[in-house]
Amino acid sequence: MVLTPWALCLILLSCLSYSEAYDSLDPNGNITIKWDFMSWTPDGYVAVVTMYNYQQCRHIQPPGWQLSWTWAKKEVIWSMEGALVTEQGDCSEFKGNVPHSCKRDPTVVDLLPGTPYNMQIANCCKAGAISTINQDPANAASSFQLSVGRARNTKKTVKVPKNFNLKAPGPGYTCGPAKLVESTKFVNGRRTTEALMTWSLTCTYSQFLAQKVPSCCVSLSSFYNDTVVDCPTCSCGCQNSNTKHRNCVK
Ligand SMILES: *[C@@H]1O[C@H](CO)[C@@H](O)[C@H](O)[C@H]1NC(C)=O
Ligand SMILES: *[C@@H]1O[C@H](CO)[C@@H](O)[C@H](O)[C@H]1NC(C)=O
């Protein structure tokens, strides 16, 4: 008997319990965000930020991801390719060359398919959609490039942003702090290059954060064999969902 990944995911998703603080059926699932330094500039650096969807089943679908963070100091974003910051913020002190964003806590969203080539980079411009690595590895990453100014521009002095927050598109993900990790290697045919430095953080999904009042869930057993995946024998929270003691529904 062969279960396609799709069939298996459909079954697993339907069996999630709302009370879990993490996804018990995909305990190692996460979204890993790599912040790869590509070059240093006179007042900062250029980095490529890539999100990898290492979850078994949870696609991110349009309107897609929204990534935000808080700058450590007074950093600005001179320019961005493959994505945009939703609000420019107060750039009034800049004369002539105005940054793409001066917000202390920028929120970044993906560009849409069909974006002009000069604004694209690899893995961008899919309206924020990211497939899971297990179902569609070729579309399991999303990237954008940013040029950061008013930042320290050496490996030792550059400051890591804080309070990373991922919405995909609603709540549900909790992100840890960004940490220095081994530099990412980029394989391009016979040549491998390396980021100057890489920060990495992971975000994990919790059904409970996504929905405080559980919605009804339906248990399905496998189309092929009803013992392949254990499903609960009833669904909870369907009746009187605003009262404390919820009944099970067969
Ligand atoms: C995130 O998922 C990847 C791929 O499954 C795994 O290698 C990594 O250890 C996970 N990270 C954390 C912090 O769980
Ligand atoms: C269903 O799966 C179980 C466990 O894999 C197996 O023991 C059983 O024979 C299967 N039943 C049928 C009807 O294929």
CSV table of C-alpha atoms and ligand atoms in Angstrom, one decimal:
chain,number,residue,atom,x,y,z
A,1,MET,CA,0.0,0.0,0.0
A,2,VAL,CA,1.4,3.4,-0.9
A,3,LEU,CA,0.3,6.6,0.7
A,4,THR,CA,1.3,9.7,-1.2
A,5,PRO,CA,2.7,12.5,1.0
A,6,TRP,CA,-0.5,14.5,0.2
A,7,ALA,CA,-2.8,11.8,1.3
A,8,LEU,CA,-0.9,11.3,4.5
A,9,CYS,CA,-0.8,15.0,5.3
A,10,LEU,CA,-4.5,15.4,4.8
A,11,ILE,CA,-5.0,12.7,7.3
A,12,LEU,CA,-2.5,14.1,9.9
A,13,LEU,CA,-3.8,17.6,9.7
A,14,SER,CA,-7.3,16.5,10.5
A,15,CYS,CA,-6.2,14.8,13.6
A,16,LEU,CA,-4.4,17.8,15.3
A,17,SER,CA,-5.5,18.4,18.8
A,18,TYR,CA,-6.1,22.1,19.6
A,19,SER,CA,-4.6,21.9,23.1
A,20,GLU,CA,-1.0,21.0,22.0
A,21,ALA,CA,1.6,23.7,22.6
A,22,TYR,CA,3.3,22.5,19.5
A,23,ASP,CA,2.4,20.2,16.7
A,24,SER,CA,2.6,16.7,18.2
A,25,LEU,CA,2.5,15.1,14.8
A,26,ASP,CA,5.4,17.1,13.5
A,27,PRO,CA,7.4,17.9,16.7
A,28,ASN,CA,10.6,18.8,14.8
A,29,GLY,CA,8.8,20.9,12.2
A,30,ASN,CA,9.9,24.5,12.0
A,31,ILE,CA,10.5,27.4,9.8
A,32,THR,CA,14.2,28.2,9.7
A,33,ILE,CA,15.3,31.7,8.8
A,34,LYS,CA,18.8,32.3,7.6
A,35,TRP,CA,20.2,35.8,7.5
A,36,ASP,CA,23.3,35.5,5.1
A,37,PHE,CA,25.7,38.4,4.9
A,38,MET,CA,26.8,38.8,1.3
A,39,SER,CA,28.9,42.0,1.5
A,40,TRP,CA,29.9,44.8,3.8
A,41,THR,CA,29.1,48.4,2.6
A,42,PRO,CA,30.6,51.7,3.9
A,43,ASP,CA,27.6,52.1,6.3
A,44,GLY,CA,26.4,48.6,6.8
A,45,TYR,CA,25.9,45.4,4.8
A,46,VAL,CA,23.9,43.5,2.2
A,47,ALA,CA,22.2,40.3,3.3
A,48,VAL,CA,19.9,37.7,1.8
A,49,VAL,CA,17.2,36.5,4.2
A,50,THR,CA,15.8,33.0,3.4
A,51,MET,CA,12.9,31.2,5.1
A,52,TYR,CA,12.9,27.4,4.8
A,53,ASN,CA,9.6,25.5,5.5
A,54,TYR,CA,10.8,22.4,7.3
A,55,GLN,CA,7.3,21.3,8.3
A,56,GLN,CA,5.7,18.1,7.1
A,57,CYS,CA,2.3,19.5,6.1
A,58,ARG,CA,1.8,23.1,6.8
A,59,HIS,CA,2.1,25.1,3.6
A,60,ILE,CA,2.1,28.9,3.8
A,61,GLN,CA,-0.4,30.1,1.3
A,62,PRO,CA,-1.2,33.6,-0.1
A,63,PRO,CA,-1.5,36.2,1.2
A,64,GLY,CA,1.5,34.5,2.7
A,65,TRP,CA,4.3,35.3,5.2
A,66,GLN,CA,4.9,38.6,6.9
A,67,LEU,CA,8.2,38.8,8.7
A,68,SER,CA,9.0,41.6,11.2
A,69,TRP,CA,11.8,42.4,13.6
A,70,THR,CA,13.1,45.3,15.8
A,71,TRP,CA,16.5,46.8,14.9
A,72,ALA,CA,19.1,46.8,17.6
A,73,LYS,CA,20.1,50.4,16.9
A,74,LYS,CA,19.1,53.0,14.3
A,75,GLU,CA,19.5,50.8,11.3
A,76,VAL,CA,17.7,51.7,8.1
A,77,ILE,CA,17.0,49.7,4.9
A,78,TRP,CA,18.4,51.4,1.9
A,79,SER,CA,16.9,49.0,-0.6
A,80,MET,CA,15.2,45.7,-0.9
A,81,GLU,CA,14.9,43.1,-3.7
A,82,GLY,CA,12.3,40.3,-3.8
A,83,ALA,CA,10.2,41.8,-1.1
A,84,LEU,CA,9.1,45.1,0.4
A,85,VAL,CA,8.7,46.8,3.8
A,86,THR,CA,5.0,47.6,4.2
A,87,GLU,CA,5.6,51.0,5.8
A,88,GLN,CA,8.4,53.4,5.0
A,89,GLY,CA,8.3,55.1,8.4
A,90,ASP,CA,9.9,58.5,9.2
A,91,CYS,CA,12.8,59.2,6.9
A,92,SER,CA,12.5,63.0,7.1
A,93,GLU,CA,16.0,63.4,8.3
A,94,PHE,CA,17.4,62.0,5.0
A,95,LYS,CA,18.1,64.5,2.2
A,96,GLY,CA,18.4,63.4,-1.4
A,97,ASN,CA,18.8,59.6,-1.1
A,98,VAL,CA,15.9,58.4,0.9
A,99,PRO,CA,15.9,54.8,2.4
A,100,HIS,CA,13.3,52.2,1.5
A,101,SER,CA,12.4,52.0,5.2
A,102,CYS,CA,13.4,53.9,8.4
A,103,LYS,CA,11.0,52.0,10.7
A,104,ARG,CA,12.5,50.5,13.9
A,105,ASP,CA,10.3,47.5,13.5
A,106,PRO,CA,9.9,46.9,9.7
A,107,THR,CA,7.3,44.3,8.4
A,108,VAL,CA,8.4,42.6,5.2
A,109,VAL,CA,6.1,40.9,2.7
A,110,ASP,CA,6.9,39.0,-0.5
A,111,LEU,CA,6.3,40.5,-3.9
A,112,LEU,CA,3.8,39.1,-6.4
A,113,PRO,CA,4.5,36.8,-9.3
A,114,GLY,CA,5.2,38.8,-12.4
A,115,THR,CA,7.4,41.3,-10.6
A,116,PRO,CA,9.9,43.0,-13.0
A,117,TYR,CA,13.1,41.0,-13.2
A,118,ASN,CA,15.3,43.9,-11.9
A,119,MET,CA,13.3,43.7,-8.6
A,120,GLN,CA,13.5,39.9,-8.2
A,121,ILE,CA,16.0,37.5,-6.6
A,122,ALA,CA,16.0,33.7,-6.6
A,123,ASN,CA,13.2,32.2,-4.5
A,124,CYS,CA,11.2,35.4,-4.4
A,125,CYS,CA,7.9,36.8,-5.6
A,126,LYS,CA,5.5,34.0,-4.9
A,127,ALA,CA,3.0,36.2,-3.0
A,128,GLY,CA,4.4,34.9,0.2
A,129,ALA,CA,3.6,31.2,-0.5
A,130,ILE,CA,6.1,28.6,0.8
A,131,SER,CA,5.5,24.9,0.3
A,132,THR,CA,6.7,22.3,2.7
A,133,ILE,CA,10.0,20.6,2.1
A,134,ASN,CA,8.3,17.3,2.1
A,135,GLN,CA,5.7,18.0,-0.5
A,136,ASP,CA,7.4,20.4,-2.9
A,137,PRO,CA,11.1,20.9,-2.1
A,138,ALA,CA,11.7,23.2,-5.0
A,139,ASN,CA,9.3,25.7,-3.6
A,140,ALA,CA,10.1,25.3,0.1
A,141,ALA,CA,12.1,28.5,0.5
A,142,SER,CA,11.4,32.2,0.1
A,143,SER,CA,14.1,34.8,-0.1
A,144,PHE,CA,14.6,38.6,-0.2
A,145,GLN,CA,17.7,40.8,-0.2
A,146,LEU,CA,18.2,43.9,1.8
A,147,SER,CA,20.8,46.6,2.0
A,148,VAL,CA,21.1,47.8,5.6
A,149,GLY,CA,22.5,51.2,6.5
A,150,ARG,CA,23.5,53.0,9.7
A,151,ALA,CA,24.7,49.6,10.9
A,152,ARG,CA,28.1,48.4,12.1
A,153,ASN,CA,29.9,46.8,9.2
A,154,THR,CA,32.2,44.2,10.6
A,155,LYS,CA,31.6,40.6,11.8
A,156,LYS,CA,32.5,41.5,15.4
A,157,THR,CA,30.5,44.7,15.7
A,158,VAL,CA,27.3,44.2,13.7
A,159,LYS,CA,24.2,43.9,15.9
A,160,VAL,CA,21.5,41.3,15.6
A,161,PRO,CA,17.9,42.4,15.3
A,162,LYS,CA,15.5,41.3,18.0
A,163,ASN,CA,11.8,40.2,18.4
A,164,PHE,CA,11.5,38.3,15.1
A,165,ASN,CA,7.8,37.7,14.4
A,166,LEU,CA,6.4,35.5,11.6
A,167,LYS,CA,2.8,35.6,10.5
A,168,ALA,CA,1.8,33.1,7.9
A,169,PRO,CA,-0.5,34.9,7.3
A,170,GLY,CA,-2.2,34.9,10.7
A,171,PRO,CA,-0.7,34.2,14.2
A,172,GLY,CA,0.5,30.8,15.3
A,173,TYR,CA,4.3,31.0,15.0
A,174,THR,CA,6.8,31.8,17.8
A,175,CYS,CA,10.3,32.7,16.8
A,176,GLY,CA,13.4,32.3,18.8
A,177,PRO,CA,16.4,34.8,18.8
A,178,ALA,CA,18.8,34.9,15.9
A,179,LYS,CA,22.1,33.3,16.6
A,180,LEU,CA,25.4,33.1,14.8
A,181,VAL,CA,25.8,29.8,13.0
A,182,GLU,CA,28.1,28.2,10.5
A,183,SER,CA,28.1,30.3,7.3
A,184,THR,CA,25.7,29.1,4.6
A,185,LYS,CA,27.3,27.5,1.6
A,186,PHE,CA,25.9,28.2,-1.9
A,187,VAL,CA,26.5,25.5,-4.4
A,188,ASN,CA,26.3,26.8,-8.0
A,189,GLY,CA,27.3,24.1,-10.4
A,190,ARG,CA,31.0,23.2,-9.8
A,191,ARG,CA,31.7,26.2,-7.6
A,192,THR,CA,30.7,26.7,-4.0
A,193,THR,CA,30.6,30.1,-2.3
A,194,GLU,CA,30.0,31.0,1.2
A,195,ALA,CA,28.2,33.8,3.1
A,196,LEU,CA,30.5,36.1,5.0
A,197,MET,CA,28.6,35.3,8.1
A,198,THR,CA,25.2,33.8,8.9
A,199,TRP,CA,22.6,34.3,11.6
A,200,SER,CA,19.8,31.7,12.0
A,201,LEU,CA,16.6,31.5,13.9
A,202,THR,CA,13.7,29.1,14.0
A,203,CYS,CA,10.0,29.7,14.3
A,204,THR,CA,7.6,26.9,15.4
A,205,TYR,CA,3.9,26.6,15.0
A,206,SER,CA,1.4,26.1,17.8
A,207,GLN,CA,-2.2,25.4,17.0
A,208,PHE,CA,-3.1,26.9,20.4
A,209,LEU,CA,-1.6,30.2,19.6
A,210,ALA,CA,-3.3,30.2,16.2
A,211,GLN,CA,-6.8,29.7,17.6
A,212,LYS,CA,-7.6,30.3,21.3
A,213,VAL,CA,-11.1,29.0,20.8
A,214,PRO,CA,-10.8,25.7,19.0
A,215,SER,CA,-12.8,25.2,15.9
A,216,CYS,CA,-14.3,21.9,15.1
A,217,CYS,CA,-12.0,19.2,13.9
A,218,VAL,CA,-13.0,16.2,12.0
A,219,SER,CA,-11.3,12.8,12.3
A,220,LEU,CA,-10.7,10.9,9.1
A,221,SER,CA,-9.2,7.5,8.8
A,222,SER,CA,-7.1,6.5,5.9
A,223,PHE,CA,-8.8,5.8,2.7
A,224,TYR,CA,-6.8,2.7,2.3
A,225,ASN,CA,-6.6,1.3,5.8
A,226,ASP,CA,-8.2,2.7,9.0
A,227,THR,CA,-5.4,1.6,11.3
A,228,VAL,CA,-2.5,3.3,9.4
A,229,VAL,CA,-3.0,6.6,11.3
A,230,ASP,CA,-4.5,6.8,14.8
A,231,CYS,CA,-7.3,9.3,14.8
A,232,PRO,CA,-9.2,10.4,17.9
A,233,THR,CA,-12.5,8.7,18.2
A,234,CYS,CA,-14.3,12.0,18.8
A,235,SER,CA,-13.7,15.7,18.2
A,236,CYS,CA,-13.7,18.1,21.1
A,237,GLY,CA,-14.8,21.6,21.4
A,238,CYS,CA,-17.5,21.5,18.8
A,239,GLN,CA,-20.5,22.0,21.1
A,240,ASN,CA,-20.7,25.0,23.4
A,241,SER,CA,-17.3,26.2,22.4
A,242,ASN,CA,-17.6,29.3,24.6
A,243,THR,CA,-18.2,27.4,27.8
A,244,LYS,CA,-15.4,25.9,29.9
A,245,HIS,CA,-16.4,22.3,29.7
A,246,ARG,CA,-16.6,21.2,26.2
A,247,ASN,CA,-18.3,18.1,25.1
A,248,CYS,CA,-17.0,15.6,22.7
A,249,VAL,CA,-19.0,14.8,19.7
A,250,LYS,CA,-18.9,11.3,18.3
B,1,LIG,C1,14.4,22.7,12.2
B,1,LIG,O1,14.2,21.7,11.3
B,1,LIG,C2,15.4,21.2,10.6
B,1,LIG,C3,15.0,20.2,9.5
B,1,LIG,O2,14.1,19.2,10.0
B,1,LIG,C4,16.2,20.5,11.7
B,1,LIG,O3,17.4,20.1,11.1
B,1,LIG,C5,16.5,21.5,12.8
B,1,LIG,O4,17.3,20.9,13.8
B,1,LIG,C6,15.3,22.1,13.4
B,1,LIG,N1,15.6,23.2,14.3
B,1,LIG,C7,15.1,23.2,15.5
B,1,LIG,C8,15.6,24.3,16.4
B,1,LIG,O5,14.3,22.4,15.9
B,2,LIG,C1,-4.0,-2.3,7.9
B,2,LIG,O1,-2.7,-1.9,8.4
B,2,LIG,C2,-2.3,-2.8,9.5
B,2,LIG,C3,-1.1,-2.2,10.1
B,2,LIG,O2,-0.2,-1.6,9.2
B,2,LIG,C4,-2.2,-4.2,9.0
B,2,LIG,O3,-1.8,-5.0,10.1
B,2,LIG,C5,-3.5,-4.7,8.4
B,2,LIG,O4,-3.3,-6.0,7.9
B,2,LIG,C6,-4.0,-3.7,7.4
B,2,LIG,N1,-5.3,-4.1,6.9
B,2,LIG,C7,-5.7,-4.2,5.7
B,2,LIG,C8,-7.1,-4.6,5.4
B,2,LIG,O5,-4.9,-4.0,4.7
